Short mmCIF file of C-alpha atoms and ligand atoms in Angstrom, two decimals:
data_model
loop_
_atom_site.label_atom_id
_atom_site.label_comp_id
_atom_site.label_asym_id
_atom_site.label_seq_id
_atom_site.Cartn_x
_atom_site.Cartn_y
_atom_site.Cartn_z
CA MET A 275 -19.41 56.78 -2.07
CA SER A 276 -18.66 53.08 -1.65
CA THR A 277 -14.94 53.86 -1.82
CA ARG A 278 -15.30 56.43 0.97
CA VAL A 279 -17.17 53.95 3.18
CA LYS A 280 -14.46 51.35 2.56
CA ASP A 281 -11.77 53.93 3.36
CA ARG A 282 -13.42 54.61 6.69
CA ILE A 283 -13.18 50.97 7.85
CA SER A 284 -11.03 51.15 10.95
CA PRO A 285 -8.31 48.62 11.84
CA GLU A 286 -10.57 47.51 14.71
CA ARG A 287 -13.31 46.53 12.26
CA GLU A 288 -10.76 44.60 10.20
CA ILE A 289 -9.79 42.72 13.38
CA ALA A 290 -13.44 41.99 14.08
CA LYS A 291 -13.71 40.15 10.77
CA VAL A 292 -11.08 37.60 11.80
CA ARG A 293 -12.15 36.06 15.10
CA ASP A 294 -11.72 32.31 15.02
CA ILE A 295 -8.29 31.08 14.08
CA ALA A 296 -6.82 27.60 13.62
CA VAL A 297 -3.09 27.25 14.25
CA ILE A 298 -1.67 23.97 12.93
CA GLY A 299 1.50 22.96 14.79
CA ALA A 300 2.53 23.81 18.36
CA GLY A 301 6.30 24.26 18.01
CA MET A 302 7.85 27.66 18.72
CA ALA A 303 6.20 29.21 15.65
CA GLY A 304 2.71 27.93 16.55
CA CYS A 305 3.17 28.89 20.21
CA ALA A 306 4.42 32.41 19.44
CA LEU A 307 1.56 32.98 16.98
CA THR A 308 -0.96 31.74 19.50
CA ARG A 309 0.36 34.00 22.25
CA ARG A 310 0.17 37.10 20.06
CA LEU A 311 -3.30 36.31 18.70
CA VAL A 312 -4.83 35.39 22.06
CA ASP A 313 -3.38 38.61 23.50
CA ALA A 314 -5.06 40.49 20.61
CA GLY A 315 -8.42 39.09 21.76
CA LEU A 316 -8.86 36.43 19.05
CA ASN A 317 -10.18 32.90 19.57
CA VAL A 318 -7.40 30.46 18.81
CA GLN A 319 -7.54 26.69 18.51
CA VAL A 320 -4.21 24.87 18.19
CA PHE A 321 -3.79 21.42 16.62
CA ASP A 322 -0.64 19.30 16.95
CA LYS A 323 0.03 15.68 16.16
CA GLY A 324 2.46 15.28 19.09
CA ARG A 325 1.75 14.24 22.67
CA ALA A 326 3.30 17.40 24.12
CA ALA A 327 3.54 20.90 22.70
CA GLY A 328 6.95 22.32 21.77
CA GLY A 329 7.77 20.51 18.52
CA ARG A 330 11.56 20.34 18.15
CA MET A 331 11.86 22.09 21.55
CA ALA A 332 11.36 18.63 22.98
CA THR A 333 12.05 16.74 26.19
CA ARG A 334 11.98 12.93 26.15
CA ARG A 335 11.32 11.06 29.37
CA ALA A 336 12.62 7.49 29.72
CA ASP A 337 13.09 5.33 32.82
CA ARG A 338 12.47 8.37 35.07
CA LEU A 339 15.26 10.25 33.28
CA GLN A 340 14.84 13.19 30.91
CA PHE A 341 16.69 14.44 27.84
CA ASP A 342 16.36 17.53 25.63
CA HIS A 343 16.95 15.51 22.48
CA GLY A 344 16.06 18.31 20.01
CA VAL A 345 16.96 21.97 20.62
CA GLN A 346 19.99 22.19 22.91
CA TYR A 347 19.79 25.84 23.88
CA MET A 348 18.47 29.15 22.63
CA THR A 349 20.45 32.23 21.73
CA VAL A 350 18.64 35.57 21.77
CA ARG A 351 19.51 38.48 19.48
CA GLY A 352 16.43 40.63 18.69
CA GLU A 353 14.53 42.92 21.06
CA ALA A 354 11.23 41.01 20.65
CA MET A 355 12.82 37.71 21.64
CA LYS A 356 14.63 39.43 24.55
CA ALA A 357 11.26 40.62 25.88
CA GLN A 358 9.84 37.12 25.44
CA LEU A 359 12.80 35.59 27.28
CA ALA A 360 12.26 38.03 30.16
CA ASP A 361 8.66 36.78 30.42
CA TRP A 362 9.83 33.14 30.47
CA GLN A 363 12.36 33.94 33.19
CA ARG A 364 9.72 35.71 35.30
CA ALA A 365 7.47 32.66 34.90
CA GLY A 366 10.34 30.35 35.90
CA VAL A 367 10.33 28.33 32.65
CA ALA A 368 13.72 29.47 31.24
CA SER A 369 17.15 29.83 32.74
CA ALA A 370 20.76 30.44 31.68
CA TRP A 371 23.02 27.44 30.99
CA THR A 372 26.80 27.79 31.33
CA PRO A 373 28.30 24.43 30.36
CA ILE A 374 31.99 23.72 30.87
CA GLY A 375 33.63 23.30 27.47
CA LEU A 376 31.89 26.15 25.62
CA ASP A 377 32.63 29.89 25.67
CA ALA A 378 30.69 32.01 28.17
CA SER A 379 28.25 33.64 25.70
CA PRO A 380 24.63 33.56 26.93
CA ARG A 381 22.70 30.35 26.28
CA TRP A 382 19.15 29.74 27.48
CA VAL A 383 17.24 26.55 28.18
CA GLY A 384 13.73 25.64 29.29
CA VAL A 385 13.41 24.51 32.92
CA PRO A 386 12.88 21.90 34.19
CA GLY A 387 13.01 20.72 30.53
CA MET A 388 13.13 22.38 27.12
CA ASN A 389 9.45 21.63 26.56
CA ALA A 390 8.39 23.69 29.63
CA ILE A 391 8.21 26.84 27.52
CA ALA A 392 5.40 25.85 25.14
CA PRO A 393 2.57 25.51 27.72
CA ARG A 394 3.37 29.00 29.03
CA MET A 395 2.76 30.41 25.54
CA LEU A 396 -0.44 28.49 24.79
CA TRP A 397 -2.37 29.81 27.75
CA GLY A 398 -5.83 31.07 26.73
CA ALA A 399 -6.07 28.94 23.57
CA GLU A 400 -7.96 25.70 23.03
CA VAL A 401 -5.23 23.14 22.44
CA HIS A 402 -5.81 19.78 20.70
CA MET A 403 -2.79 17.49 21.10
CA GLU A 404 -2.43 14.12 19.32
CA THR A 405 -4.50 15.62 16.50
CA ALA A 406 -2.73 15.33 13.16
CA ILE A 407 -4.38 17.51 10.54
CA ALA A 408 -4.63 15.56 7.29
CA GLY A 409 -6.39 18.13 5.09
CA PHE A 410 -8.20 21.43 5.07
CA GLY A 411 -10.36 23.52 2.79
CA ARG A 412 -12.90 26.31 2.65
CA ASP A 413 -16.64 26.51 1.97
CA HIS A 414 -19.32 29.17 2.51
CA LEU A 415 -18.98 28.80 6.32
CA GLY A 416 -15.22 29.33 6.41
CA TRP A 417 -12.15 27.12 6.74
CA TRP A 418 -12.59 23.52 7.85
CA LEU A 419 -9.97 21.00 9.01
CA GLU A 420 -9.94 17.23 8.87
CA THR A 421 -8.03 14.40 10.54
CA THR A 422 -7.92 10.81 9.32
CA GLN A 423 -11.13 10.35 11.38
CA GLY A 424 -13.01 12.94 9.33
CA ARG A 425 -13.93 16.63 9.37
CA LEU A 426 -13.73 18.59 12.64
CA PRO A 427 -16.96 20.29 13.71
CA THR A 428 -15.65 23.90 13.90
CA CYS A 429 -15.13 26.43 11.11
CA PHE A 430 -12.45 29.11 11.18
CA ASP A 431 -11.93 32.58 9.70
CA ALA A 432 -8.21 31.92 9.19
CA VAL A 433 -5.84 28.93 9.06
CA LEU A 434 -2.18 29.37 10.00
CA VAL A 435 0.19 26.51 9.21
CA THR A 436 3.46 26.23 11.18
CA LEU A 437 4.79 22.79 10.17
CA PRO A 438 8.29 22.11 8.84
CA ALA A 439 8.18 22.91 5.12
CA PRO A 440 8.02 19.34 3.70
CA GLN A 441 5.10 18.49 6.00
CA ALA A 442 3.44 21.82 5.17
CA ALA A 443 3.83 21.12 1.42
CA LEU A 444 2.09 17.79 1.91
CA LEU A 445 -0.77 19.45 3.80
CA PHE A 446 -1.14 22.27 1.26
CA GLY A 447 -1.27 19.55 -1.40
CA HIS A 448 -4.47 18.25 0.22
CA CYS A 449 -6.22 21.63 0.03
CA THR A 450 -8.58 21.41 -2.91
CA ASP A 451 -11.00 24.33 -2.44
CA VAL A 452 -8.51 27.19 -2.55
CA ASP A 453 -5.61 27.85 -4.91
CA VAL A 454 -2.57 27.37 -2.68
CA ALA A 455 0.01 27.02 -5.48
CA ALA A 456 1.98 30.06 -4.25
CA PHE A 457 2.30 28.47 -0.79
CA VAL A 458 3.39 25.12 -2.23
CA ASP A 459 6.00 26.79 -4.49
CA ALA A 460 7.40 28.81 -1.58
CA VAL A 461 7.68 26.04 1.03
CA ARG A 462 9.24 23.66 -1.50
CA ARG A 463 12.25 25.99 -1.64
CA ILE A 464 13.04 25.46 2.08
CA ARG A 465 15.61 22.73 2.81
CA TYR A 466 16.43 20.92 6.08
CA ALA A 467 19.29 18.70 7.23
CA PRO A 468 18.33 15.63 9.28
CA CYS A 469 19.85 14.70 12.63
CA TRP A 470 20.23 11.40 14.47
CA ALA A 471 20.14 12.04 18.23
CA LEU A 472 21.33 9.64 20.92
CA MET A 473 20.25 9.78 24.57
CA LEU A 474 22.64 8.19 27.07
CA SER A 475 22.68 7.81 30.83
CA PHE A 476 25.64 6.61 32.92
CA ASP A 477 25.52 5.49 36.54
CA THR A 478 28.91 7.05 37.20
CA ARG A 479 29.90 10.48 35.96
CA LEU A 480 32.16 10.54 32.90
CA ASP A 481 35.39 12.39 33.51
CA THR A 482 35.03 15.03 30.77
CA VAL A 483 33.74 18.55 30.07
CA ASP A 484 29.98 19.24 29.64
CA CYS A 485 30.09 19.91 25.89
CA LEU A 486 31.99 18.69 22.87
CA ARG A 487 31.76 20.19 19.39
CA PRO A 488 33.83 17.90 17.14
CA ALA A 489 35.02 19.20 13.75
CA ALA A 490 32.51 18.79 10.90
CA GLY A 491 32.73 15.73 8.67
CA GLY A 492 33.05 13.02 11.34
CA VAL A 493 30.36 10.93 13.03
CA LEU A 494 29.55 13.36 15.85
CA GLY A 495 28.29 16.92 15.52
CA TRP A 496 27.62 17.73 19.17
CA ALA A 497 27.61 16.10 22.59
CA ALA A 498 26.28 17.71 25.77
CA ARG A 499 25.84 16.64 29.34
CA ASP A 500 22.08 17.25 29.57
CA SER A 501 22.20 16.85 33.35
CA SER A 502 24.46 19.93 33.59
CA LYS A 503 21.49 22.11 32.61
CA PRO A 504 19.71 23.97 35.42
CA GLN A 505 17.03 22.15 37.44
CA ARG A 506 17.95 18.71 36.01
CA ASP A 507 18.50 15.62 38.13
CA SER A 508 22.29 15.55 38.50
CA ALA A 509 22.22 12.14 40.22
CA HIS A 510 22.50 10.60 36.73
CA ASP A 511 25.04 11.54 34.08
CA CYS A 512 22.65 12.12 31.15
CA TRP A 513 23.99 13.00 27.69
CA VAL A 514 22.51 14.02 24.35
CA ILE A 515 24.63 13.31 21.29
CA HIS A 516 23.82 14.72 17.84
CA ALA A 517 25.33 13.09 14.78
CA ASP A 518 27.00 15.24 12.13
CA PRO A 519 24.42 16.36 9.47
CA THR A 520 26.23 14.57 6.60
CA TRP A 521 26.56 11.37 8.64
CA SER A 522 22.86 11.64 9.60
CA GLN A 523 21.88 12.00 5.93
CA GLN A 524 24.01 9.00 4.93
CA HIS A 525 22.48 6.84 7.70
CA LEU A 526 18.96 8.29 7.59
CA GLU A 527 17.12 5.08 6.73
CA LEU A 528 18.85 2.85 9.29
CA SER A 529 16.76 1.81 12.29
CA ALA A 530 17.32 3.31 15.75
CA GLU A 531 18.73 -0.07 16.87
CA GLN A 532 21.31 0.03 14.07
CA VAL A 533 22.34 3.62 14.74
CA GLN A 534 22.68 3.33 18.55
CA PRO A 535 25.98 1.31 18.67
CA LEU A 536 27.56 3.44 15.93
CA LEU A 537 26.95 6.71 17.76
CA LEU A 538 27.76 5.20 21.16
CA ASP A 539 31.18 3.94 19.96
CA ALA A 540 31.98 7.32 18.39
CA PHE A 541 31.03 9.15 21.60
CA LEU A 542 32.93 6.83 23.95
CA SER A 543 36.07 7.07 21.87
CA ALA A 544 35.71 10.89 21.67
CA VAL A 545 35.65 11.15 25.49
CA GLY A 546 38.08 8.26 26.07
CA ALA A 547 35.60 6.22 28.14
CA THR A 548 34.72 2.53 28.16
CA THR A 549 31.77 2.63 30.57
CA ALA A 550 28.55 1.02 29.34
CA PRO A 551 25.52 3.31 29.56
CA SER A 552 22.53 2.28 31.67
CA LEU A 553 20.23 3.76 29.00
CA CYS A 554 20.82 4.20 25.26
CA ARG A 555 18.08 5.41 22.86
CA ALA A 556 18.28 6.94 19.41
CA HIS A 557 15.82 9.34 17.79
CA ARG A 558 15.71 10.44 14.15
CA TRP A 559 14.88 14.07 13.36
CA ARG A 560 14.06 14.05 9.66
CA TYR A 561 13.74 17.85 9.50
CA ALA A 562 16.18 19.11 12.13
CA ARG A 563 18.02 22.25 11.05
CA VAL A 564 17.17 24.58 8.16
CA VAL A 565 19.99 24.72 5.61
CA GLU A 566 18.16 26.83 3.02
CA ALA A 567 15.61 29.33 4.30
CA LEU A 568 12.94 31.04 2.22
CA GLY A 569 14.25 34.53 2.94
CA ARG A 570 10.77 35.97 3.63
CA ASP A 571 9.50 36.40 7.17
CA CYS A 572 6.17 34.59 6.56
CA LEU A 573 3.47 33.91 3.96
CA TRP A 574 0.00 35.46 4.25
CA ASP A 575 -2.85 35.63 1.80
CA ALA A 576 -5.22 38.29 3.15
CA ASP A 577 -8.05 37.30 0.75
CA SER A 578 -8.32 33.65 1.72
CA ARG A 579 -6.76 34.22 5.20
CA LEU A 580 -4.24 31.47 4.92
CA GLY A 581 -0.81 31.90 6.49
CA TYR A 582 2.49 30.08 6.97
CA ALA A 583 5.25 30.69 9.54
CA SER A 584 8.18 28.54 10.69
CA ASP A 585 11.94 28.62 11.22
CA GLY A 586 12.23 27.72 7.53
CA CYS A 587 11.10 31.22 6.53
CA LEU A 588 14.11 32.91 8.14
CA GLY A 589 16.81 30.57 9.44
CA GLU A 590 17.78 27.64 11.59
CA ARG A 591 17.19 28.82 15.15
CA VAL A 592 14.31 28.96 17.61
CA GLU A 593 14.43 32.74 17.35
CA ASP A 594 13.83 32.49 13.60
CA ALA A 595 10.62 30.54 14.23
CA PHE A 596 9.63 33.14 16.83
CA ASP A 597 10.32 36.07 14.46
CA SER A 598 8.46 34.40 11.58
CA ALA A 599 5.42 33.84 13.80
CA SER A 600 5.55 37.43 15.07
CA ALA A 601 5.57 38.71 11.48
CA LEU A 602 2.55 36.57 10.59
CA ALA A 603 0.69 37.63 13.75
CA ASP A 604 1.22 41.28 12.70
CA ARG A 605 -0.35 40.53 9.29
CA VAL A 606 -3.32 38.69 10.79
CA VAL A 607 -4.06 41.32 13.43
CA ARG A 608 -3.74 44.18 10.94
CA GLY A 609 -5.83 42.20 8.44
CA GLY A 610 -3.56 43.68 5.79
CA GLY A 611 -2.25 42.59 2.40
CA GLY A 612 -0.28 39.52 1.40
CA CYS A 613 3.41 38.95 1.86
C1 FAD B 156 18.39 18.05 16.84
C2 FAD B 156 18.04 19.51 16.80
C3 FAD B 156 18.86 20.44 17.43
C4 FAD B 156 18.55 21.80 17.38
N1 FAD B 156 19.32 22.67 18.10
C5 FAD B 156 18.97 23.97 18.15
C6 FAD B 156 19.66 24.87 19.01
O1 FAD B 156 20.55 24.46 19.77
N2 FAD B 156 19.29 26.18 19.00
C7 FAD B 156 18.28 26.65 18.21
O2 FAD B 156 17.96 27.84 18.26
N3 FAD B 156 17.57 25.80 17.40
C8 FAD B 156 17.90 24.50 17.36
N4 FAD B 156 17.19 23.63 16.57
C9 FAD B 156 16.19 24.19 15.62
C10 FAD B 156 14.87 24.50 16.33
O3 FAD B 156 14.39 23.33 16.90
C11 FAD B 156 13.85 25.05 15.34
O4 FAD B 156 14.38 26.16 14.65
C12 FAD B 156 12.52 25.48 15.98
O5 FAD B 156 12.23 24.75 17.13
C13 FAD B 156 11.44 25.32 14.92
O6 FAD B 156 10.16 25.62 15.44
P1 FAD B 156 8.87 25.48 14.48
O7 FAD B 156 7.68 25.86 15.29
O8 FAD B 156 9.13 26.24 13.22
O9 FAD B 156 8.80 23.93 14.06
P2 FAD B 156 8.56 22.63 14.96
O10 FAD B 156 9.18 22.78 16.29
O11 FAD B 156 9.01 21.48 14.12
O12 FAD B 156 6.98 22.57 15.17
C14 FAD B 156 6.11 22.01 14.21
C15 FAD B 156 4.98 21.26 14.92
O13 FAD B 156 4.07 20.79 13.95
C16 FAD B 156 3.55 19.54 14.38
N5 FAD B 156 3.01 18.83 13.21
C17 FAD B 156 3.66 18.30 12.15
N6 FAD B 156 2.77 17.78 11.26
C18 FAD B 156 1.52 18.00 11.77
C19 FAD B 156 0.20 17.74 11.31
N7 FAD B 156 -0.05 17.14 10.13
N8 FAD B 156 -0.85 18.11 12.10
C20 FAD B 156 -0.63 18.72 13.30
N9 FAD B 156 0.61 18.99 13.77
C21 FAD B 156 1.67 18.66 13.02
C22 FAD B 156 4.75 18.86 15.01
O14 FAD B 156 4.31 17.85 15.92
C23 FAD B 156 5.44 20.04 15.71
O15 FAD B 156 5.02 20.17 17.06
C24 FAD B 156 17.43 22.26 16.65
C25 FAD B 156 16.60 21.30 16.05
C26 FAD B 156 16.88 19.94 16.15
C27 FAD B 156 15.92 18.94 15.59
#
């Protein structure tokens, strides 16, 4: 009898059991998860330690100039991401970028900056920025979260973590009430390469193409005229330079002040210029690009209702973070078994 009653539980009743969800991290994975879960009628609260949502899809503002110093552009392969891109275009937050110096294959950027996309996806959720989650656990009321200031007042039916794997491993390590060993083992297998980024602005336009992709093994990995992207201020010649991954690893613990002249010299000699920039800032991305992915679309424990999604599950691109989040959203909404 009890088996028959259980068998009759409809998917809708399973959904009803999970109502209040905490999403930790508001990069592409956290944003895509939030969009799907809010659209499914669930209450979602998002927590991110940063000042603006978007994670590595970031735009830095300095001296009234702006730079996409993380993600340079998105490529779109799958049908789900194509549909999402169409929504961003309709909303006016994404546009095609056709830089001189690269082939003509489609590349997409956020407008007026890369970080314009995240707010569009978080609509309908309660978003807590500048809120670093330091630990979490579960008691008879549900999941709780804490910052360095103490425990937050709300309890949740499910917690979904979307941080880069090393930061997720640290957070899982602080979870004492639930056995999260399988999560820790899995995320520890994901590896990232770091990246030093340099933001430059010149008062006069450099006489060169919009993009350079030097051969691997040197100082530079990528250089792009950020101001050639759509809806940017073209009055200033703004550039974003990314150091080669090996060079970034070798110079990871230098300060920004030490790295700036090294990258600037390499860039100026690559483009044959001697002009001094009016602005020069470096930024270190400790976990920039995934070099070893997990090879599973997401992690979900249906019993405890703990999940993990990020680019690190599937690959190194924004679309991988999107696909991982979509897979986890499917699991949460269906209320189904683990993965
Ligand atoms: C320099 C660089 C260049 C790149 N270029 C490209 C490119 O051209 N094309 C492409 O497709 N991809 C590119 N990528 C990769 C792309 O950025 C990622 O694949 C994607 O953005 C990952 O999204 P995510 O949500 O998984 O992680 P993230 O964007 O890292 O989001 C994680 C979020 O978690 C937050 N967080 C961390 N710890 C805590 C905590 N304790 N509490 C609360 N919040 C926390 C962070 O603030 C962040 O917002 C690039 C990345 C970098 C860094």
